[in-house]
Short mmCIF file of C-alpha atoms in Angstrom, two decimals:
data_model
loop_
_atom_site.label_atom_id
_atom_site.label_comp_id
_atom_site.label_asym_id
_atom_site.label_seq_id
_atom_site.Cartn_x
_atom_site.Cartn_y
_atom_site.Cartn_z
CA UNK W 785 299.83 -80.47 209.20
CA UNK W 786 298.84 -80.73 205.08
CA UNK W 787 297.40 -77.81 204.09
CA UNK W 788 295.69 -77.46 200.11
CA UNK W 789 294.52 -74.21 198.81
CA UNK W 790 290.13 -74.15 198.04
CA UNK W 791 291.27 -73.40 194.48
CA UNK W 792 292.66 -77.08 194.96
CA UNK W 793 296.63 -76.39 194.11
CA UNK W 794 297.40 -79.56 195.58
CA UNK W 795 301.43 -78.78 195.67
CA UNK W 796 301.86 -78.63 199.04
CA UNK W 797 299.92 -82.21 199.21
CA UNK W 798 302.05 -85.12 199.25
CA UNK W 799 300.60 -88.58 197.84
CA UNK W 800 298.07 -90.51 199.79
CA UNK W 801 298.48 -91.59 202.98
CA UNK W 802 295.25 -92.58 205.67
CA UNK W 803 294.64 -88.12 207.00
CA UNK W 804 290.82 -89.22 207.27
CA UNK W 805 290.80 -88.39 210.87
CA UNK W 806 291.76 -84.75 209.99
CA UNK W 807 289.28 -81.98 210.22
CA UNK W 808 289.99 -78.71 208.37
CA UNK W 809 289.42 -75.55 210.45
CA UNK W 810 288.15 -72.37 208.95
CA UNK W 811 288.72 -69.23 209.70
CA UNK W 812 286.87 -67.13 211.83
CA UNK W 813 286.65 -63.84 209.91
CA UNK W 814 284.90 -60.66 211.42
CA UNK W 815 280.94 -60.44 208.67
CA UNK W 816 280.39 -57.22 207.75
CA UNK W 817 279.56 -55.04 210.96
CA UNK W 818 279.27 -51.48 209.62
CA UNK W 819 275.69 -52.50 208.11
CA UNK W 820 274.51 -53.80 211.15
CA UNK W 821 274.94 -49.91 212.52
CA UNK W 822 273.94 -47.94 209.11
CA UNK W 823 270.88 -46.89 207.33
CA UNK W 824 271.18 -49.73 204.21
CA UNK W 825 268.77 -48.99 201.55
CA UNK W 826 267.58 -51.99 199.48
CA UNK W 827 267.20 -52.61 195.75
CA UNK W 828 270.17 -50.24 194.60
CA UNK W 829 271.82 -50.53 191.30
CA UNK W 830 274.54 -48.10 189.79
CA UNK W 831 273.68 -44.76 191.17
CA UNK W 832 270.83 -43.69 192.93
CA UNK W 833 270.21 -40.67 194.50
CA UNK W 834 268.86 -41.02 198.03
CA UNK W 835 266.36 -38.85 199.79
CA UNK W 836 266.74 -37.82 203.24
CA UNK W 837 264.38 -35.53 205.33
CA UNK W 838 265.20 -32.91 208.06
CA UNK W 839 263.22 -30.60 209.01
CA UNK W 840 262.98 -27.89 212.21
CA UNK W 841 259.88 -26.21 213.43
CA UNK W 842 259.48 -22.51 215.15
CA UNK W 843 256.98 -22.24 217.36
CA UNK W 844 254.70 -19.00 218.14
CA UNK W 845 252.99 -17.14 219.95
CA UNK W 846 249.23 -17.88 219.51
CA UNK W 847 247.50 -14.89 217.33
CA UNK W 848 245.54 -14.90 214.57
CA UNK W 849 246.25 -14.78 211.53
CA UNK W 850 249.07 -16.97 209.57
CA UNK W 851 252.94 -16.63 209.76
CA UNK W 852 255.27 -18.75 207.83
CA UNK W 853 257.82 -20.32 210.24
CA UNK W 854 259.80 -23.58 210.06
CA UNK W 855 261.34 -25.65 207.40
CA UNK W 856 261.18 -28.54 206.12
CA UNK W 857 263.99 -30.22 203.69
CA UNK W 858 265.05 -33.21 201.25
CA UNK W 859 268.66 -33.73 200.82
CA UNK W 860 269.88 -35.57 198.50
CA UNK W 861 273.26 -37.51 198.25
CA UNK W 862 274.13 -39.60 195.45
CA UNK W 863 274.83 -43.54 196.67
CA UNK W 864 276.92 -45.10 193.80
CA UNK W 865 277.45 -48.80 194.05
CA UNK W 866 279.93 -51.29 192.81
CA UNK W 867 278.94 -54.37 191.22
CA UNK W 868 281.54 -57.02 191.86
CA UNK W 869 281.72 -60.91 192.07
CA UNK W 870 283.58 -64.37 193.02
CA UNK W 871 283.91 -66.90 190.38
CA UNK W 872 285.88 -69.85 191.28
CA UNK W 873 286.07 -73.82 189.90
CA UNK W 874 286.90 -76.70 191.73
CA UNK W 875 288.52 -79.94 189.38
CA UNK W 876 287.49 -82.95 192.22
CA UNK W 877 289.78 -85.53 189.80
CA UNK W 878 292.71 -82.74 191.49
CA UNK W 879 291.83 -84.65 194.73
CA UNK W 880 292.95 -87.93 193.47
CA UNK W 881 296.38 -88.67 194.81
CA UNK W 882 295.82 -86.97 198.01
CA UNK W 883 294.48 -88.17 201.01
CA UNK W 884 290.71 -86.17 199.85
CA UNK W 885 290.20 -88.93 197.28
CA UNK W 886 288.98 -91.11 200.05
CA UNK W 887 285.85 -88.26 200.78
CA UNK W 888 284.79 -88.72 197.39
CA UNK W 889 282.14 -90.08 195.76
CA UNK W 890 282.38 -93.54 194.24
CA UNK W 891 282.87 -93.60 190.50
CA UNK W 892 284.84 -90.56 187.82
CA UNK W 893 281.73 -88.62 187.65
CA UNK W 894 282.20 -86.49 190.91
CA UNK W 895 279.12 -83.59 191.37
CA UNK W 896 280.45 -82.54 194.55
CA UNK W 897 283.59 -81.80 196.74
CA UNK W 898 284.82 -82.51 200.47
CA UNK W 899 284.00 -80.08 202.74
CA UNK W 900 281.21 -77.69 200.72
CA UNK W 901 279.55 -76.53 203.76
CA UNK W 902 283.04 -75.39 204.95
CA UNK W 903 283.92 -73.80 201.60
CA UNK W 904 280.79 -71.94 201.78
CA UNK W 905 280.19 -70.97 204.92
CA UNK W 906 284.79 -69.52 204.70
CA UNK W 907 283.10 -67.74 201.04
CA UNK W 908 280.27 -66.43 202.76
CA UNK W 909 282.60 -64.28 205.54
CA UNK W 910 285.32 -63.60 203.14
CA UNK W 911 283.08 -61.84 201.15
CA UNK W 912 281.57 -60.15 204.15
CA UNK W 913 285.07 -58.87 205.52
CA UNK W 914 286.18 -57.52 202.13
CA UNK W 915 282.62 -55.18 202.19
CA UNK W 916 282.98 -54.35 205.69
CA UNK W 917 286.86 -53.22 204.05
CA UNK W 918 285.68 -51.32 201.40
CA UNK W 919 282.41 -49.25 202.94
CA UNK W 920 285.31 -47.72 204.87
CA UNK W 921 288.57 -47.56 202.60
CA UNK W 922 287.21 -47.07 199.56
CA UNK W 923 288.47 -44.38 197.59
CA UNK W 924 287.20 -42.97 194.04
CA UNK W 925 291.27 -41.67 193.20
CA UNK W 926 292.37 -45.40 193.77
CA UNK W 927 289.78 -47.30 191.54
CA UNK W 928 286.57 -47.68 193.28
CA UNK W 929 283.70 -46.84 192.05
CA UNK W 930 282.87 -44.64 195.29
CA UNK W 931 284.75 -42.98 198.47
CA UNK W 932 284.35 -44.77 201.44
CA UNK W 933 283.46 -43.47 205.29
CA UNK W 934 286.89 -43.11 206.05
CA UNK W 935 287.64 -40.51 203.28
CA UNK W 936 284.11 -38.97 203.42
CA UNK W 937 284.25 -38.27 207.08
CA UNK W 938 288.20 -36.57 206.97
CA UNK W 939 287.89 -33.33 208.39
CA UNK W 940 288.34 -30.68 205.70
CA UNK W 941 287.31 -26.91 205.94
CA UNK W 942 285.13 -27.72 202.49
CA UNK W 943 283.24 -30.06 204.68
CA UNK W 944 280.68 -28.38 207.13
CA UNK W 945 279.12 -31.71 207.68
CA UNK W 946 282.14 -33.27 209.70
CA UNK W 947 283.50 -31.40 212.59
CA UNK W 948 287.57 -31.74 213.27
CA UNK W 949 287.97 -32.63 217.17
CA UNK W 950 291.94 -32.49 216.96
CA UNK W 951 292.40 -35.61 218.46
CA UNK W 952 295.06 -37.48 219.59
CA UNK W 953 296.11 -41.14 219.33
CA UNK W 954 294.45 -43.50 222.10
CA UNK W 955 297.17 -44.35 224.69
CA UNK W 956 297.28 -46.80 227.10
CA UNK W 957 298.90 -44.94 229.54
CA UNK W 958 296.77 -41.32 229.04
CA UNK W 959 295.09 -40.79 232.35
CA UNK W 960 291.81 -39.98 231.66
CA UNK W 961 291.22 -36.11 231.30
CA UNK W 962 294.44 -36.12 229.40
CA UNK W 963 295.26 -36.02 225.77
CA UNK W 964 295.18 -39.92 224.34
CA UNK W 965 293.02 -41.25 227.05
CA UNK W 966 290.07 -43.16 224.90
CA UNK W 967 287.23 -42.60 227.02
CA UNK W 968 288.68 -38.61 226.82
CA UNK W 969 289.02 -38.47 223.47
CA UNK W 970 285.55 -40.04 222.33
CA UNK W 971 284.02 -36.75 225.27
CA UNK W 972 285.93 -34.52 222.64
CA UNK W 973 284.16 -36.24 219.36
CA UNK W 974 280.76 -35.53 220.81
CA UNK W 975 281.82 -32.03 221.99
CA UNK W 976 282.97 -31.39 218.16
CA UNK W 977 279.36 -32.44 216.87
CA UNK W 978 276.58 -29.17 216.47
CA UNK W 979 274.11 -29.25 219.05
CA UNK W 980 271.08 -30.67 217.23
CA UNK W 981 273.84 -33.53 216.64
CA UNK W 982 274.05 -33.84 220.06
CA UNK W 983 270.30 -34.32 221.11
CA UNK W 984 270.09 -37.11 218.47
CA UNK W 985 269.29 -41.11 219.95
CA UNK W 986 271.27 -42.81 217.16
CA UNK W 987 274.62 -42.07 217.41
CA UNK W 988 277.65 -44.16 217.04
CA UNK W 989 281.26 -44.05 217.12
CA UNK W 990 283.21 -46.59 214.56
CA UNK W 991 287.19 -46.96 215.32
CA UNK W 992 289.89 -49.68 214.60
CA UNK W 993 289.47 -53.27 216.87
CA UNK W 994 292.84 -52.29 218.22
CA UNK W 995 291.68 -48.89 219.28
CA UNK W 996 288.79 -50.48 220.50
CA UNK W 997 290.89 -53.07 222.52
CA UNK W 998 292.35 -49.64 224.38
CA UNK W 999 288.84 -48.15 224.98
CA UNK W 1000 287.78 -51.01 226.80
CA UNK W 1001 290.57 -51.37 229.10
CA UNK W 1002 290.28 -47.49 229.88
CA UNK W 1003 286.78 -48.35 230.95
CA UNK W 1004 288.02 -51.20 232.71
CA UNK W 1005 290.64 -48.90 234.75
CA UNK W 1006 287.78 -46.34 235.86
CA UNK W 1007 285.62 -48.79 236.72
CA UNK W 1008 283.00 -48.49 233.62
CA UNK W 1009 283.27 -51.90 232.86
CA UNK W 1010 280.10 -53.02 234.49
CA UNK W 1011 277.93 -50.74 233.17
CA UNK W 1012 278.87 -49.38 229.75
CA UNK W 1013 280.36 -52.92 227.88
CA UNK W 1014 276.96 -54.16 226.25
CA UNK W 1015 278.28 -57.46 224.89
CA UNK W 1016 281.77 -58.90 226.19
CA UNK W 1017 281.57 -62.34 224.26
CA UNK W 1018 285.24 -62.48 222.66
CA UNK W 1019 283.46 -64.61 219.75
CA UNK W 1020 281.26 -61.65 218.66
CA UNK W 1021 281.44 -58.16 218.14
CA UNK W 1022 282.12 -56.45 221.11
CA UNK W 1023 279.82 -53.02 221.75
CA UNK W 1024 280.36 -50.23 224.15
CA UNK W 1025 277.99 -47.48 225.37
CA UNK W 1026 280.28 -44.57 226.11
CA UNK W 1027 279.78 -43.47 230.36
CA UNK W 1028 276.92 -41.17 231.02
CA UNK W 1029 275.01 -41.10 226.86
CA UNK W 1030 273.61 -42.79 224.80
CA UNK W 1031 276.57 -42.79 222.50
CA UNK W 1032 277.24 -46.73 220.79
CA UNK W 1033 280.93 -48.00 220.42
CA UNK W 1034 281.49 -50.13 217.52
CA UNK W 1035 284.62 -51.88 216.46
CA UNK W 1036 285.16 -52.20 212.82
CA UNK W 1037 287.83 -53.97 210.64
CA UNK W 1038 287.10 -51.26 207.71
CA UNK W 1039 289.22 -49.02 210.27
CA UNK W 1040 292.34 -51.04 211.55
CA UNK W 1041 296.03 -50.17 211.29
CA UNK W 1042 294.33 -46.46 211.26
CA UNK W 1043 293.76 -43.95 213.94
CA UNK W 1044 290.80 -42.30 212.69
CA UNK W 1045 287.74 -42.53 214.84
CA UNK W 1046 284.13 -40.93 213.59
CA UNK W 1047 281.27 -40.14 215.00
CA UNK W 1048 278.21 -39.80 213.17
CA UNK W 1049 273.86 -40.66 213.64
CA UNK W 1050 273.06 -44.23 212.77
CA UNK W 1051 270.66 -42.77 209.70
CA UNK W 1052 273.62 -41.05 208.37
CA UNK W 1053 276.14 -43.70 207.54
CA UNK W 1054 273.86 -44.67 204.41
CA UNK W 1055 275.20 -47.89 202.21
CA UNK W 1056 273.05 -49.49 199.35
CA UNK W 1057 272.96 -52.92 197.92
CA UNK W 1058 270.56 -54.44 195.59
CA UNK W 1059 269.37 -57.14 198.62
CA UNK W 1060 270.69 -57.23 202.13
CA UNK W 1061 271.59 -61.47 201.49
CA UNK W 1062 273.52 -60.85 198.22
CA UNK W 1063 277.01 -61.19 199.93
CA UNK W 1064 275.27 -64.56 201.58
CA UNK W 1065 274.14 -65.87 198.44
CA UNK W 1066 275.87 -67.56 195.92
CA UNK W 1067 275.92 -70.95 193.57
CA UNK W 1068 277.96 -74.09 193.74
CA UNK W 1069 276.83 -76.39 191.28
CA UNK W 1070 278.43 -79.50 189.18
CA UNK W 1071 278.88 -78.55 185.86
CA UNK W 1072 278.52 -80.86 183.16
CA UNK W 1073 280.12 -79.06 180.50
CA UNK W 1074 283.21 -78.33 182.21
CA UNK W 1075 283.23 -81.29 184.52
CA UNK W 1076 284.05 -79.44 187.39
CA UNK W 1077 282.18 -77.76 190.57
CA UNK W 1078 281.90 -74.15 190.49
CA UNK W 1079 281.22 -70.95 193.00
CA UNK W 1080 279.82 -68.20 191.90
CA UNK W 1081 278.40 -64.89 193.96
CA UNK W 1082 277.49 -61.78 192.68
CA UNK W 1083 276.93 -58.75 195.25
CA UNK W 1084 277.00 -54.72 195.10
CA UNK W 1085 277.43 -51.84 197.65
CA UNK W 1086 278.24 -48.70 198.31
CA UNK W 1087 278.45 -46.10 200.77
CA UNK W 1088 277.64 -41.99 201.14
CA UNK W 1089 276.71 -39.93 204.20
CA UNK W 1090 274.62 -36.64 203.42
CA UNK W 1091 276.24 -33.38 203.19
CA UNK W 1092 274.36 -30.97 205.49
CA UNK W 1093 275.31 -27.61 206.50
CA UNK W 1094 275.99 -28.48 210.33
CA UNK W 1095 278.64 -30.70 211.68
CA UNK W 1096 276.26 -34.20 212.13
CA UNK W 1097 279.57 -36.18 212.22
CA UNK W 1098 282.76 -35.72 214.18
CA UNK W 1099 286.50 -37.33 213.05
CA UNK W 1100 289.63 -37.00 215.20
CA UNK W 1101 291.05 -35.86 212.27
CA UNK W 1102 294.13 -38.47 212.35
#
């Protein structure tokens, strides 16, 4: 099978020969998941910091008279985002001597390419995949402009907002009860959190698709399967509901080839952008001056959780 690159090295093209039967396949790339299961504020650019309200309440004895009770607080967390974009050119006279030339347009002046939709649609979710990458692998020591989830939820005794649950690595053969059994190990995440953790509606666990792959076949082994695996359409993103809560199970690609799974409330996994579409927009235009078609997008994000004095998020610690 021929094979070009989109940046059209044609190299690996040999001259033409009659491929017009060929269709090109792209590839089926995970979008960005993690904002699907975040708080994402909106109209971000550079940093911002973000406001976020928690409050408790005591309540009294009825008396008269007034006495002060309760709390209620703003934290803030700063949410620094990193501007970044995908410029690329496309020379269509490239195509000539390959077996593309017969997909263009009559005549030299060519203002568009084979295949656009399928360049743009493989753009759109290669831009989505490296976000979902970065919200969680970020890291301010290696270049970025911010730490990512994985690095702000590693259990550290500085950190009284992420409780360590010692975990071990999910094992296929762990009975459950034992060290290494998934379904096991995610009961000792939620035990980590701090009570008024606990009694929260939102929460949700984020671990590797391979980890992932193991929860659901523990599931599968106690018989969990029917009730707790929300979605099991291998061509989307599969969700669990951990057995007996209201815990979500999300699969991300920000966390394979690692062990770490976090827990953590939906409204604290906070990630700003400028607009939610920006990684879906972009430009691909003819360009006169340059006689060539061009791709632009330009896109920001970032990601923080808040910083509270009670363990709201758990990590396995690995």
């Amino acid at each position: 099978m021929k094979k070009s690159n989109f940046s059209y090295d044609v190299s690996a093209i040999t001259g033409f020969t009659d491929q017009e039967g060929g269709m090109l396949l792209s590839k089926s790339l995970v979008g960005a998941t993690t904002p699907q299961y975040a708080n994402v504020r909106l109209g971000i650019k550079g940093t911002q910091a973000i406001n976020l309200l928690d409050s408790s309440i005591a309540v009294q004895d009825g008396d008269c008279g007034w006495s002060q009770s309760g709390t209620t607080t703003f934290t803030q967390v700063n949410l620094a985002t990193c501007a970044k974009r995908v410029n690329e050119s496309f020379c269509p006279s490239a195509l000539y001597d390959t077996y593309q030339s017969k997909l263009l347009a009559p005549g030299q002046t060519e203002e568009t390419i084979p295949f656009e939709g399928m360049i743009a649609d493989l753009k759109v979710k290669q831009v989505q995949e490296y976000v979902e990458g970065k919200l969680w692998n970020a890291t301010v020591a290696g270049g970025d402009c911010f730490d990512g989830f994985e690095a702000l939820l590693t259990p550290d005794v500085s950190k009284d907002y992420v409780a360590d649950s010692n975990g071990t690595a999910f094992s296929a053969a762990a009975a459950y009860g034992t060290a290494g059994n998934p379904i096991t190990e995610v009961d000792g995440l939620i035990n980590a959190l701090a009570d008024d953790a606990m009694a929260r509606e939102d929460l949700v666990v984020f671990m590797s698709y391979a980890n992932f792959r193991l929860y659901v076949q523990a599931l599968t082994k106690e018989n969990f399967y029917k009730d707790y695996l929300k979605d099991a359409n291998i061509t989307g993103n599969l969700i669990a509901q951990h057995p007996n809560s209201n815990v979500t199970i999300v699969p991300t690609k920000g966390l394979n080839g690692n062990d770490q799974v976090v827990i953590g409330p939906k409204e604290y996994f906070v990630i700003g952008m400028d607009l939610m579409s920006d990684s879906e927009q972009f430009d691909i235009w003819w360009s006169r001056d340059n006689d060539e078609v061009r791709f632009r997008s330009n896109f920001n994000f970032g990601a923080a959780v808040p910083q509270f004095d009670i363990a709201y998020f758990a990590s396995n610690g690995l």
